[in-house]
Amino acid sequence: ELKVEQNPLFLSMQEGKNYTIYCNYSTTSDRLYWYRQDPGKSLESLFVLLSNGAVKQEGRLMASLDTKARLSTLHITAAVHDLSATYFCAVAGGAGANNLFFGTGTRLTVIP
Amino acid sequence: NAGVMQNPRHLVRRRGQEARLRCSPMKGHSHVYWYRQLPEEGLKFMVYLQKENIIDESGMPKERFSAEFPKEGPSILRIQQVVRGDSAAYFCASSPGGRETQYFGPGTRLLVL
């Protein structure tokens, strides 16, 4: 079974600082997603990465993918309080590569 | 365009009762997925369905759990004879095709007393 590991599990950072969340996965996949989840809420799709070297940016978040290393990163630039949430990476796999295998999540708290 | 809808949002059941969770996909989406999230954990895939067909149920427990997506109406996840370990948030997602971005519903939080 495809394994997805994220680190760190918990991240507390001050506003204005930069940080990176890492996502490693165990077997080849052609799609990797980043989702955001606020407490008690559903998951919001942030990025989908499809190819080696793919980089996508939205506001203060930037995601990249290295398929050879089976590694994706989510970089946070100049964090603000509104970014506080849990961030999940998810890798497509399973029969037909239709199912998503999720990491354990990174709970980000941005301190004013 | 309404998003993925799930109901109920919260469900309380006593051990041994049945739980029925409903999911209406986004308009134009014919692929539905169910995931379970235990407290402080990531989501775990349960089952993938298209209209009237179960495509992949490799994540479903072998007993007590079943899912359907009829030609008309919502997808249903059914849990018979619930136990405390079934307490979790159950999320449904839909996509227009099998290898496209999945959009998640608000979830049903099941509590088994």
Short mmCIF file of C-alpha atoms in Angstrom, two decimals:
data_model
loop_
_atom_site.label_atom_id
_atom_site.label_comp_id
_atom_site.label_asym_id
_atom_site.label_seq_id
_atom_site.Cartn_x
_atom_site.Cartn_y
_atom_site.Cartn_z
CA GLU A 1 0.00 0.00 0.00
CA LEU A 2 1.15 3.48 -0.81
CA LYS A 3 2.51 5.26 2.28
CA VAL A 4 2.53 9.02 2.65
CA GLU A 5 4.50 10.76 5.37
CA GLN A 6 4.39 14.40 6.29
CA ASN A 7 6.59 16.40 8.56
CA PRO A 8 6.44 18.17 10.78
CA LEU A 9 3.18 17.05 12.37
CA PHE A 10 2.89 20.28 14.30
CA LEU A 11 4.25 23.65 13.33
CA SER A 12 4.03 26.83 15.33
CA MET A 13 5.43 29.88 13.64
CA GLN A 14 5.38 33.61 14.05
CA GLU A 15 3.75 35.90 11.59
CA GLY A 16 6.12 37.04 8.90
CA LYS A 17 8.33 33.96 9.01
CA ASN A 18 8.91 31.38 6.28
CA TYR A 19 8.67 27.63 6.62
CA THR A 20 8.38 24.43 4.59
CA ILE A 21 6.22 21.34 5.04
CA TYR A 22 7.51 18.10 3.54
CA CYS A 23 5.60 15.20 2.03
CA ASN A 24 7.28 11.90 1.13
CA TYR A 25 5.53 9.00 -0.55
CA SER A 26 6.55 5.40 -1.07
CA THR A 27 5.62 4.47 -4.65
CA THR A 28 5.33 6.14 -8.02
CA SER A 29 2.28 8.28 -8.61
CA ASP A 30 1.22 10.70 -11.31
CA ARG A 31 -0.73 13.11 -9.13
CA LEU A 32 -0.14 14.79 -5.81
CA TYR A 33 -2.56 17.13 -4.07
CA TRP A 34 -2.36 19.59 -1.23
CA TYR A 35 -5.48 20.25 0.83
CA ARG A 36 -6.26 22.59 3.68
CA GLN A 37 -8.62 21.72 6.53
CA ASP A 38 -9.89 24.15 9.14
CA PRO A 39 -11.05 22.71 12.48
CA GLY A 40 -14.37 20.93 12.13
CA LYS A 41 -14.54 21.73 8.44
CA SER A 42 -14.08 19.91 5.18
CA LEU A 43 -11.02 19.84 2.94
CA GLU A 44 -10.29 22.62 0.51
CA SER A 45 -8.22 21.81 -2.55
CA LEU A 46 -5.10 24.00 -2.81
CA PHE A 47 -2.88 22.51 -5.49
CA VAL A 48 -2.57 19.56 -7.83
CA LEU A 49 0.91 18.67 -9.08
CA LEU A 50 1.20 16.42 -12.09
CA SER A 51 4.78 16.26 -13.26
CA ASN A 52 8.36 16.29 -12.07
CA GLY A 53 9.52 19.81 -11.32
CA ALA A 54 5.99 21.19 -11.19
CA VAL A 55 5.67 24.34 -9.11
CA LYS A 56 2.44 26.13 -8.27
CA GLN A 57 1.89 29.26 -6.24
CA GLU A 58 -1.15 30.88 -4.73
CA GLY A 59 -0.66 33.85 -2.47
CA ARG A 60 1.79 32.98 0.31
CA LEU A 61 1.78 29.26 -0.50
CA MET A 62 3.98 27.53 -3.04
CA ALA A 63 3.99 23.80 -3.77
CA SER A 64 6.58 21.81 -5.69
CA LEU A 65 7.05 18.21 -6.75
CA ASP A 66 10.12 16.02 -7.27
CA THR A 67 8.87 12.69 -8.57
CA LYS A 68 12.33 11.12 -8.59
CA ALA A 69 12.75 11.76 -4.89
CA ARG A 70 9.02 11.13 -4.29
CA LEU A 71 8.93 14.40 -2.40
CA SER A 72 6.65 17.39 -2.41
CA THR A 73 7.06 20.58 -0.43
CA LEU A 74 4.62 23.26 0.62
CA HIS A 75 6.44 26.50 1.30
CA ILE A 76 4.86 29.25 3.35
CA THR A 77 6.15 32.75 2.84
CA ALA A 78 5.66 35.52 5.40
CA ALA A 79 3.01 33.63 7.33
CA VAL A 80 -0.16 35.35 8.48
CA HIS A 81 -2.69 34.21 11.08
CA ASP A 82 -5.26 33.28 8.43
CA LEU A 83 -3.00 30.45 7.28
CA SER A 84 -3.52 28.59 10.56
CA ALA A 85 -5.04 25.22 9.60
CA THR A 86 -4.10 21.60 9.02
CA TYR A 87 -2.47 20.89 5.67
CA PHE A 88 -2.62 17.49 4.06
CA CYS A 89 -0.80 16.09 1.09
CA ALA A 90 -2.52 13.30 -0.78
CA VAL A 91 -1.11 11.01 -3.44
CA ALA A 92 -3.15 9.23 -6.09
CA GLY A 93 -2.84 5.47 -6.03
CA GLY A 94 -4.73 2.23 -5.78
CA ALA A 95 -6.50 0.43 -8.59
CA GLY A 96 -6.62 2.78 -11.56
CA ALA A 97 -4.86 5.44 -9.48
CA ASN A 98 -8.24 6.89 -8.56
CA ASN A 99 -7.94 6.80 -4.79
CA LEU A 100 -6.13 9.30 -2.61
CA PHE A 101 -3.71 8.26 0.11
CA PHE A 102 -3.36 10.99 2.69
CA GLY A 103 -0.51 12.02 4.89
CA THR A 104 -1.12 12.48 8.60
CA GLY A 105 -1.35 16.24 8.19
CA THR A 106 0.61 19.20 9.47
CA ARG A 107 -1.17 21.37 11.98
CA LEU A 108 0.04 24.90 11.43
CA THR A 109 -0.47 27.62 14.02
CA VAL A 110 0.63 31.13 13.12
CA ILE A 111 1.22 33.27 16.16
CA PRO A 112 0.68 37.03 15.89
CA ASN B 1 -22.98 25.56 -8.47
CA ALA B 2 -23.61 23.80 -5.19
CA GLY B 3 -20.74 21.82 -3.78
CA VAL B 4 -20.75 18.28 -2.49
CA MET B 5 -23.54 17.88 0.02
CA GLN B 6 -23.63 15.45 2.90
CA ASN B 7 -26.27 14.73 5.48
CA PRO B 8 -26.67 14.50 8.27
CA ARG B 9 -23.79 16.66 9.44
CA HIS B 10 -23.85 15.04 12.86
CA LEU B 11 -25.22 11.63 13.76
CA VAL B 12 -25.43 9.97 17.16
CA ARG B 13 -26.10 6.26 17.39
CA ARG B 14 -26.06 3.70 20.16
CA ARG B 15 -24.04 0.54 19.80
CA GLY B 16 -25.84 -1.98 17.63
CA GLN B 17 -27.88 0.55 15.67
CA GLU B 18 -27.52 1.33 11.98
CA ALA B 19 -26.03 4.50 10.53
CA ARG B 20 -26.89 5.81 7.06
CA LEU B 21 -24.79 8.59 5.61
CA ARG B 22 -25.81 10.37 2.42
CA CYS B 23 -23.75 12.16 -0.18
CA SER B 24 -24.92 14.18 -3.18
CA PRO B 25 -22.04 14.90 -5.57
CA MET B 26 -21.46 18.18 -7.32
CA LYS B 27 -23.55 18.75 -10.41
CA GLY B 28 -21.97 17.01 -13.36
CA HIS B 29 -19.87 14.68 -11.21
CA SER B 30 -20.50 10.96 -11.56
CA HIS B 31 -17.61 9.67 -9.44
CA VAL B 32 -17.98 9.43 -5.67
CA TYR B 33 -15.45 8.50 -3.00
CA TRP B 34 -15.87 7.87 0.71
CA TYR B 35 -13.13 8.50 3.27
CA ARG B 36 -12.98 8.11 7.03
CA GLN B 37 -11.06 10.40 9.34
CA LEU B 38 -10.31 9.34 12.88
CA PRO B 39 -9.49 12.07 15.41
CA GLU B 40 -6.07 13.64 14.85
CA GLU B 41 -5.43 11.49 11.76
CA GLY B 42 -5.47 11.86 8.00
CA LEU B 43 -8.24 10.57 5.79
CA LYS B 44 -8.37 6.89 4.87
CA PHE B 45 -9.91 5.77 1.59
CA MET B 46 -12.91 3.46 1.92
CA VAL B 47 -14.71 3.06 -1.41
CA TYR B 48 -14.96 4.50 -4.90
CA LEU B 49 -18.22 4.35 -6.85
CA GLN B 50 -19.72 5.41 -10.12
CA LYS B 51 -23.40 5.36 -10.84
CA GLU B 52 -24.71 1.89 -9.99
CA ASN B 53 -21.19 0.44 -9.76
CA ILE B 54 -18.64 -0.11 -7.04
CA ILE B 55 -15.26 0.43 -8.67
CA ASP B 56 -12.93 -0.08 -5.72
CA GLU B 57 -13.90 -1.08 -2.19
CA SER B 58 -10.45 -2.09 -1.03
CA GLY B 59 -10.64 0.26 1.96
CA MET B 60 -13.99 -0.92 3.25
CA PRO B 61 -14.11 -3.13 6.34
CA LYS B 62 -15.26 -6.59 5.31
CA GLU B 63 -18.24 -6.65 7.64
CA ARG B 64 -21.02 -4.22 8.57
CA PHE B 65 -20.08 -1.59 5.98
CA SER B 66 -21.67 -1.18 2.56
CA ALA B 67 -21.98 1.56 -0.01
CA GLU B 68 -24.13 2.27 -3.03
CA PHE B 69 -24.60 4.96 -5.62
CA PRO B 70 -27.93 4.34 -7.34
CA LYS B 71 -28.97 5.65 -10.73
CA GLU B 72 -31.15 8.20 -9.02
CA GLY B 73 -30.47 9.82 -5.69
CA PRO B 74 -27.48 10.23 -3.42
CA SER B 75 -24.71 7.83 -2.59
CA ILE B 76 -25.29 6.01 0.70
CA LEU B 77 -22.71 4.69 3.13
CA ARG B 78 -24.37 2.23 5.49
CA ILE B 79 -22.89 0.96 8.72
CA GLN B 80 -24.77 -1.84 10.43
CA GLN B 81 -24.52 -2.68 14.12
CA VAL B 82 -22.27 0.26 14.88
CA VAL B 83 -19.53 -0.02 17.50
CA ARG B 84 -17.67 2.72 19.35
CA GLY B 85 -14.68 2.35 17.03
CA ASP B 86 -16.86 3.53 14.14
CA SER B 87 -16.95 7.02 15.68
CA ALA B 88 -15.24 9.24 13.14
CA ALA B 89 -15.80 11.88 10.51
CA TYR B 90 -16.91 10.41 7.19
CA PHE B 91 -16.17 12.51 4.14
CA CYS B 92 -17.55 12.11 0.69
CA ALA B 93 -15.77 13.51 -2.36
CA SER B 94 -16.80 13.72 -5.98
CA SER B 95 -15.06 14.30 -9.28
CA PRO B 96 -16.18 14.64 -12.90
CA GLY B 97 -13.84 11.85 -13.97
CA GLY B 98 -11.85 9.12 -12.30
CA ARG B 99 -8.46 10.82 -12.34
CA GLU B 100 -9.47 14.38 -11.61
CA THR B 101 -9.42 16.59 -8.55
CA GLN B 102 -11.76 15.39 -5.83
CA TYR B 103 -13.95 17.94 -4.13
CA PHE B 104 -14.94 17.17 -0.58
CA GLY B 105 -18.21 17.57 1.23
CA PRO B 106 -18.54 18.97 4.76
CA GLY B 107 -18.48 15.51 6.32
CA THR B 108 -20.73 13.57 8.67
CA ARG B 109 -19.49 13.27 12.20
CA LEU B 110 -20.67 9.99 13.65
CA LEU B 111 -20.64 9.43 17.38
CA VAL B 112 -21.41 5.98 18.73
CA LEU B 113 -22.43 5.88 22.37
#
